[in-house]
Amino acid sequence: MTPVEGGERQTQLLRGALDMCMLALLSKEPAHGYELVRRLDEAGLDAGGYGTVYPLLTRMRRLGLVEDEVQESPSGPRRKVYKVTPAGHHRLGAWRQQWQSFVTTVNATIADTSGGGHE
Amino acid sequence: MNESQQWTIDQTVRSAEREWRRLHVRRADVARLSRDLRDDLTSAATEGVAATELLGTDVRGFARRLADEAGVERVPYEFDRLLLTALVGALPGVAFAYALLYGYISGPTAPPSDEPDIGAVVATYAVLALLVVLSSLLTVWFRLRHLPAMPRTVLAMALLVPLAGAIATPITMAFAATVNYSNALPVLAIECGLVGAALAGAIVLARRWALRDWGSLVEAQPAIQA
């Protein structure tokens, strides 16, 4: 697999789990949009940048999984900080369980295979 | 935050706003999306990250994705369908007016004379123009009555389209006079363009007028249903 193919595969894998990762990071500590992008990067998740994360964050807000709170700052601009709602925590718990079950199934499927099968 | 960063944020937000307006996102939603985006870009800028670094060059694509994910209502203007239906609907009226004017159908018109009464000529053309407008309005009503706010749209068209015609006609005639009433194709194309643009503008304006309270109408519906 070339690095490009590897990157594309990583993006595809992340696509289905990005909202869960965002929710998990926000449940640890509320953040504004750009800060969340940075945290995703720090966690090693190449989420596609702000252009992907911010619209997704907006959808999560529409679905009631996160809510925003405006924080006025005397020294800087006001900030809209996103935090997970009770419904968001509940959904995160369900997603986490689903993910763990999925990973277990996938691990069991790919275990003990030598990679090609053309021996 | 320096002036350059502020300018970049302004440009980015303006570009996104243009795209949202092009998508016919409600004004209130444009304001909300715009305010939220500005706040977030400003927060990033205070940490030294420019808007262009965050969004790249495809701000319009970002704005489209954001509108989709935010689930915002779009005002159902349907300009294309409205304009096409109005044009097609006018054709029977034009054919009828042509037939009446050139004597293919007998009507209550005075026989042509060497010195026609200008008042009678204007009245004849006005009646024929109203027939065309009526034909167009009826077609719009019957073909598009399922669209929201169509009664108001047709009423607004009934007011604005004749008005646009009344304004465009003397302008077009003045233009024709300046080119010595030439029948050259480019001249005729410009004359048709002038009248067509005025009428199309009136139809677009009528639709916008009819849907000006669309946001509050949509928000009021759940309350009414409850």
XYZ file of C-alpha atoms in Angstrom:
345
model
C 0.000 0.000 0.000
C 1.425 3.379 -0.996
C 1.417 6.276 1.501
C -1.350 7.925 -0.569
C -3.512 4.801 -0.451
C -2.781 4.514 3.249
C -3.886 8.108 3.821
C -7.115 7.612 1.887
C -7.896 4.445 3.818
C -7.221 6.229 7.098
C -9.622 9.024 6.036
C -12.321 6.491 5.153
C -11.911 4.697 8.464
C -12.066 7.947 10.378
C -15.141 9.214 8.510
C -17.471 6.919 10.414
C -15.889 7.617 13.770
C -15.063 11.315 13.625
C -18.229 12.542 15.315
C -17.653 10.062 18.131
C -14.057 11.231 18.576
C -15.176 14.867 18.587
C -17.823 14.117 21.181
C -15.286 12.217 23.287
C -12.791 15.093 23.195
C -15.497 17.635 24.040
C -16.719 15.496 26.910
C -13.217 15.728 28.417
C -13.165 19.496 28.100
C -15.346 22.035 26.239
C -13.635 23.815 23.339
C -14.251 26.291 20.563
C -14.175 25.132 16.946
C -10.542 25.683 16.106
C -9.383 24.355 19.464
C -11.205 21.096 18.760
C -9.412 20.775 15.398
C -6.117 21.200 17.208
C -7.028 18.575 19.786
C -7.963 16.130 17.054
C -4.575 16.750 15.443
C -2.812 16.274 18.776
C -4.666 12.997 19.220
C -3.197 11.861 15.896
C -6.470 11.999 13.989
C -6.123 13.620 10.602
C -9.708 14.831 10.565
C -9.508 16.864 7.380
C -9.076 20.186 9.110
C -11.420 22.933 10.109
C -13.412 22.697 6.885
C -14.573 19.228 7.912
C -14.757 19.584 11.674
C -16.693 22.860 11.929
C -19.662 21.775 9.758
C -19.799 18.477 11.681
C -19.786 20.379 14.953
C -22.676 22.456 13.637
C -24.603 19.277 12.831
C -23.971 17.896 16.314
C -25.328 21.105 17.752
C -28.429 20.834 15.548
C -28.940 17.281 16.786
C -28.677 18.466 20.394
C -25.506 16.487 21.140
C -23.490 19.613 21.925
C -24.483 23.090 22.985
C -22.611 26.335 22.756
C -21.928 28.922 25.346
C -20.631 32.391 24.587
C -17.752 33.378 26.797
C -17.104 37.096 26.918
C -13.488 38.027 27.418
C -12.332 41.441 28.686
C -8.977 41.085 26.909
C -9.914 39.306 23.673
C -12.852 38.523 21.411
C -15.881 36.620 22.667
C -15.670 32.884 22.211
C -18.301 30.310 21.471
C -17.369 27.232 23.452
C -19.015 23.893 22.715
C -19.784 21.347 25.413
C -21.524 17.995 25.418
C -25.184 17.924 26.457
C -26.710 15.111 28.602
C -28.147 13.694 25.365
C -24.653 13.886 23.869
C -23.155 11.974 26.825
C -25.842 9.333 26.467
C -25.183 9.036 22.712
C -21.431 8.878 23.293
C -21.910 5.941 25.668
C -23.960 4.089 23.067
C -21.464 4.864 20.288
C -18.549 3.739 22.458
C -20.205 0.381 23.114
C -21.021 -0.016 19.436
C -17.462 0.853 18.459
C -15.912 -1.589 20.922
C -18.161 -4.358 19.694
C -17.276 -3.472 16.095
C -13.542 -3.419 16.793
C -13.742 -6.763 18.587
C -15.528 -8.291 15.602
C -13.064 -6.842 13.112
C -10.071 -7.919 15.198
C -11.439 -11.435 15.412
C -11.970 -11.479 11.670
C -8.513 -10.318 10.710
C -6.632 -12.212 13.427
C -4.336 -15.079 12.429
C -4.228 -14.087 8.777
C -0.817 -13.708 7.203
C -1.777 -10.894 4.850
C -2.234 -12.380 1.382
C -3.435 -15.905 1.398
C -1.340 -16.763 -1.694
C 1.029 -19.214 -0.158
C -5.444 40.617 16.285
C -4.070 42.885 13.577
C -5.895 44.675 10.759
C -4.771 42.183 8.131
C -6.252 39.269 10.087
C -9.489 41.199 10.598
C -9.647 41.985 6.876
C -9.142 38.292 6.013
C -11.932 37.275 8.386
C -14.247 39.909 6.881
C -13.483 38.681 3.362
C -13.997 35.044 4.310
C -17.282 35.679 6.091
C -18.519 37.864 3.211
C -17.669 35.148 0.728
C -19.576 32.574 2.804
C -22.528 34.955 3.128
C -22.645 35.392 -0.656
C -22.799 31.634 -1.095
C -25.566 31.269 1.506
C -27.578 34.002 -0.185
C -27.039 32.292 -3.534
C -28.424 29.127 -1.961
C -31.453 31.152 -0.775
C -30.758 30.468 2.883
C -33.116 32.504 5.076
C -31.789 35.874 6.116
C -31.995 35.034 9.834
C -30.027 31.821 9.294
C -27.396 33.650 7.229
C -26.978 36.098 10.096
C -26.654 33.300 12.664
C -24.210 31.189 10.620
C -22.207 34.263 9.795
C -21.997 35.411 13.417
C -20.932 31.953 14.634
C -18.309 31.601 11.905
C -16.929 35.062 12.594
C -16.636 34.306 16.330
C -14.808 31.068 15.645
C -12.444 32.547 13.063
C -11.715 35.403 15.449
C -10.898 32.940 18.239
C -8.509 31.125 15.905
C -6.948 34.401 14.758
C -6.117 35.372 18.341
C -4.096 32.159 18.494
C -2.248 33.179 15.349
C -4.142 31.002 12.848
C -5.447 32.879 9.810
C -8.863 32.189 8.261
C -7.213 31.210 4.970
C -5.103 28.605 6.778
C -8.241 27.090 8.273
C -10.497 27.111 5.235
C -8.119 27.184 2.297
C -9.375 28.766 -0.898
C -12.699 26.933 -1.254
C -14.749 29.073 1.107
C -17.894 28.568 -0.998
C -17.630 24.794 -0.727
C -17.175 25.137 3.024
C -20.212 27.437 3.213
C -22.333 24.888 1.310
C -21.275 22.046 3.635
C -21.926 24.198 6.669
C -25.428 25.125 5.474
C -26.216 21.456 4.788
C -24.973 20.283 8.167
C -26.713 23.098 9.999
C -29.981 21.969 8.368
C -31.013 25.508 7.524
C -34.242 26.258 5.664
C -33.898 27.536 2.139
C -36.449 29.951 0.767
C -38.192 28.130 -2.104
C -37.976 30.898 -4.674
C -37.954 28.516 -7.684
C -37.070 31.403 -9.988
C -36.176 29.144 -12.933
C -39.511 27.334 -12.963
C -41.424 30.527 -12.376
C -39.735 32.415 -15.208
C -40.040 29.514 -17.642
C -43.705 28.934 -16.803
C -44.468 32.643 -17.121
C -42.750 32.721 -20.523
C -44.490 29.601 -21.822
C -47.793 30.856 -20.392
C -47.416 34.145 -22.256
C -47.113 32.416 -25.635
C -50.846 31.664 -26.150
C -51.582 35.277 -25.232
C -48.967 36.504 -27.705
C -50.387 34.266 -30.442
C -53.926 35.441 -29.730
C -52.873 39.103 -29.642
C -50.966 38.674 -32.917
C -53.947 37.025 -34.596
C -56.276 39.757 -33.346
C -53.923 42.554 -34.372
C -53.325 41.284 -37.877
C -56.935 40.361 -38.528
C -56.713 36.589 -38.382
C -59.398 36.800 -35.721
C -62.132 39.405 -35.897
C -62.247 41.637 -32.877
C -63.593 44.974 -31.749
C -60.753 46.876 -33.401
C -61.293 49.842 -35.664
C -60.249 49.407 -39.305
C -56.814 50.862 -40.069
C -56.786 54.387 -41.313
C -54.113 56.646 -42.738
C -54.066 58.798 -39.611
C -54.682 56.491 -36.648
C -55.782 58.018 -33.354
C -52.781 57.685 -31.032
C -55.064 57.097 -28.026
C -56.802 54.228 -29.787
C -53.468 52.699 -30.796
C -52.139 52.862 -27.219
C -55.404 51.459 -25.837
C -55.350 48.581 -28.337
C -51.791 47.631 -27.499
C -52.464 47.977 -23.770
C -55.441 45.611 -23.992
C -53.416 43.123 -25.998
C -50.522 43.348 -23.520
C -52.933 42.709 -20.657
C -54.203 39.628 -22.489
C -50.633 38.335 -22.679
C -50.080 39.049 -18.969
C -53.374 37.352 -18.076
C -52.454 34.276 -20.095
C -49.089 34.124 -18.336
C -50.553 34.621 -14.849
C -53.215 31.949 -15.340
C -50.592 29.469 -16.516
C -48.345 30.266 -13.560
C -51.260 29.796 -11.185
C -52.443 26.484 -12.628
C -49.002 24.970 -13.126
C -47.296 26.144 -9.922
C -50.124 26.543 -7.411
C -48.603 23.775 -5.234
C -45.572 25.980 -4.466
C -45.623 27.994 -1.250
C -46.987 31.545 -1.310
C -48.223 31.284 -4.901
C -51.446 33.315 -4.404
C -49.318 36.185 -3.130
C -46.816 35.666 -5.927
C -49.474 35.819 -8.648
C -51.044 38.898 -7.064
C -47.664 40.601 -6.859
C -46.970 39.645 -10.479
C -50.343 41.076 -11.514
C -49.218 44.379 -10.034
C -45.544 44.467 -10.965
C -45.476 42.906 -14.437
C -47.800 45.509 -16.076
C -45.891 48.208 -14.202
C -42.578 46.886 -15.560
C -44.092 46.736 -19.031
C -45.330 50.317 -18.715
C -41.850 51.457 -17.715
C -39.930 49.346 -20.232
C -42.081 50.269 -23.245
C -41.250 53.997 -23.460
C -37.597 53.246 -22.719
C -37.514 50.699 -25.527
C -39.349 53.086 -27.858
C -36.885 55.834 -27.010
C -34.041 53.467 -27.819
C -35.753 52.511 -31.093
C -36.080 56.207 -31.958
C -32.360 56.769 -31.382
C -31.550 54.069 -33.970
C -34.163 55.392 -36.404
C -36.503 52.434 -35.822
C -34.021 50.073 -37.386
C -35.088 46.464 -37.980
C -31.512 45.199 -37.800
C -31.223 41.986 -35.778
C -28.908 43.356 -33.044
C -31.267 46.303 -32.518
C -34.285 44.024 -32.246
C -32.352 41.767 -29.866
C -31.542 44.729 -27.620
C -35.181 45.865 -27.668
C -36.416 42.364 -26.775
C -33.720 42.181 -24.101
C -34.825 45.461 -22.527
C -38.463 44.389 -22.299
C -37.585 40.827 -21.287
C -35.209 41.976 -18.538
C -37.818 44.346 -17.127
C -40.506 41.654 -17.087
C -38.180 38.994 -15.657
C -37.047 41.469 -13.010
C -40.673 42.150 -12.091
C -41.367 38.415 -11.736
C -38.301 37.863 -9.550
C -39.236 40.870 -7.442
C -42.822 39.613 -7.124
C -41.622 36.227 -5.877
C -39.213 37.806 -3.410
C -41.981 40.091 -2.206
C -44.374 37.167 -1.743
C -41.783 35.225 0.255
C -40.383 38.087 2.293
C -41.928 36.683 5.497
C -41.120 33.067 4.648
C -38.967 32.563 7.757
C -41.625 33.695 10.195
C -44.316 31.761 8.275
C -42.315 28.526 8.580
C -41.607 29.119 12.263
C -45.278 29.899 12.947
C -46.498 26.645 11.374
C -45.644 24.280 14.286
C -47.305 26.692 16.686
C -50.418 26.786 14.510
C -50.453 22.978 14.237
C -50.025 22.655 18.015
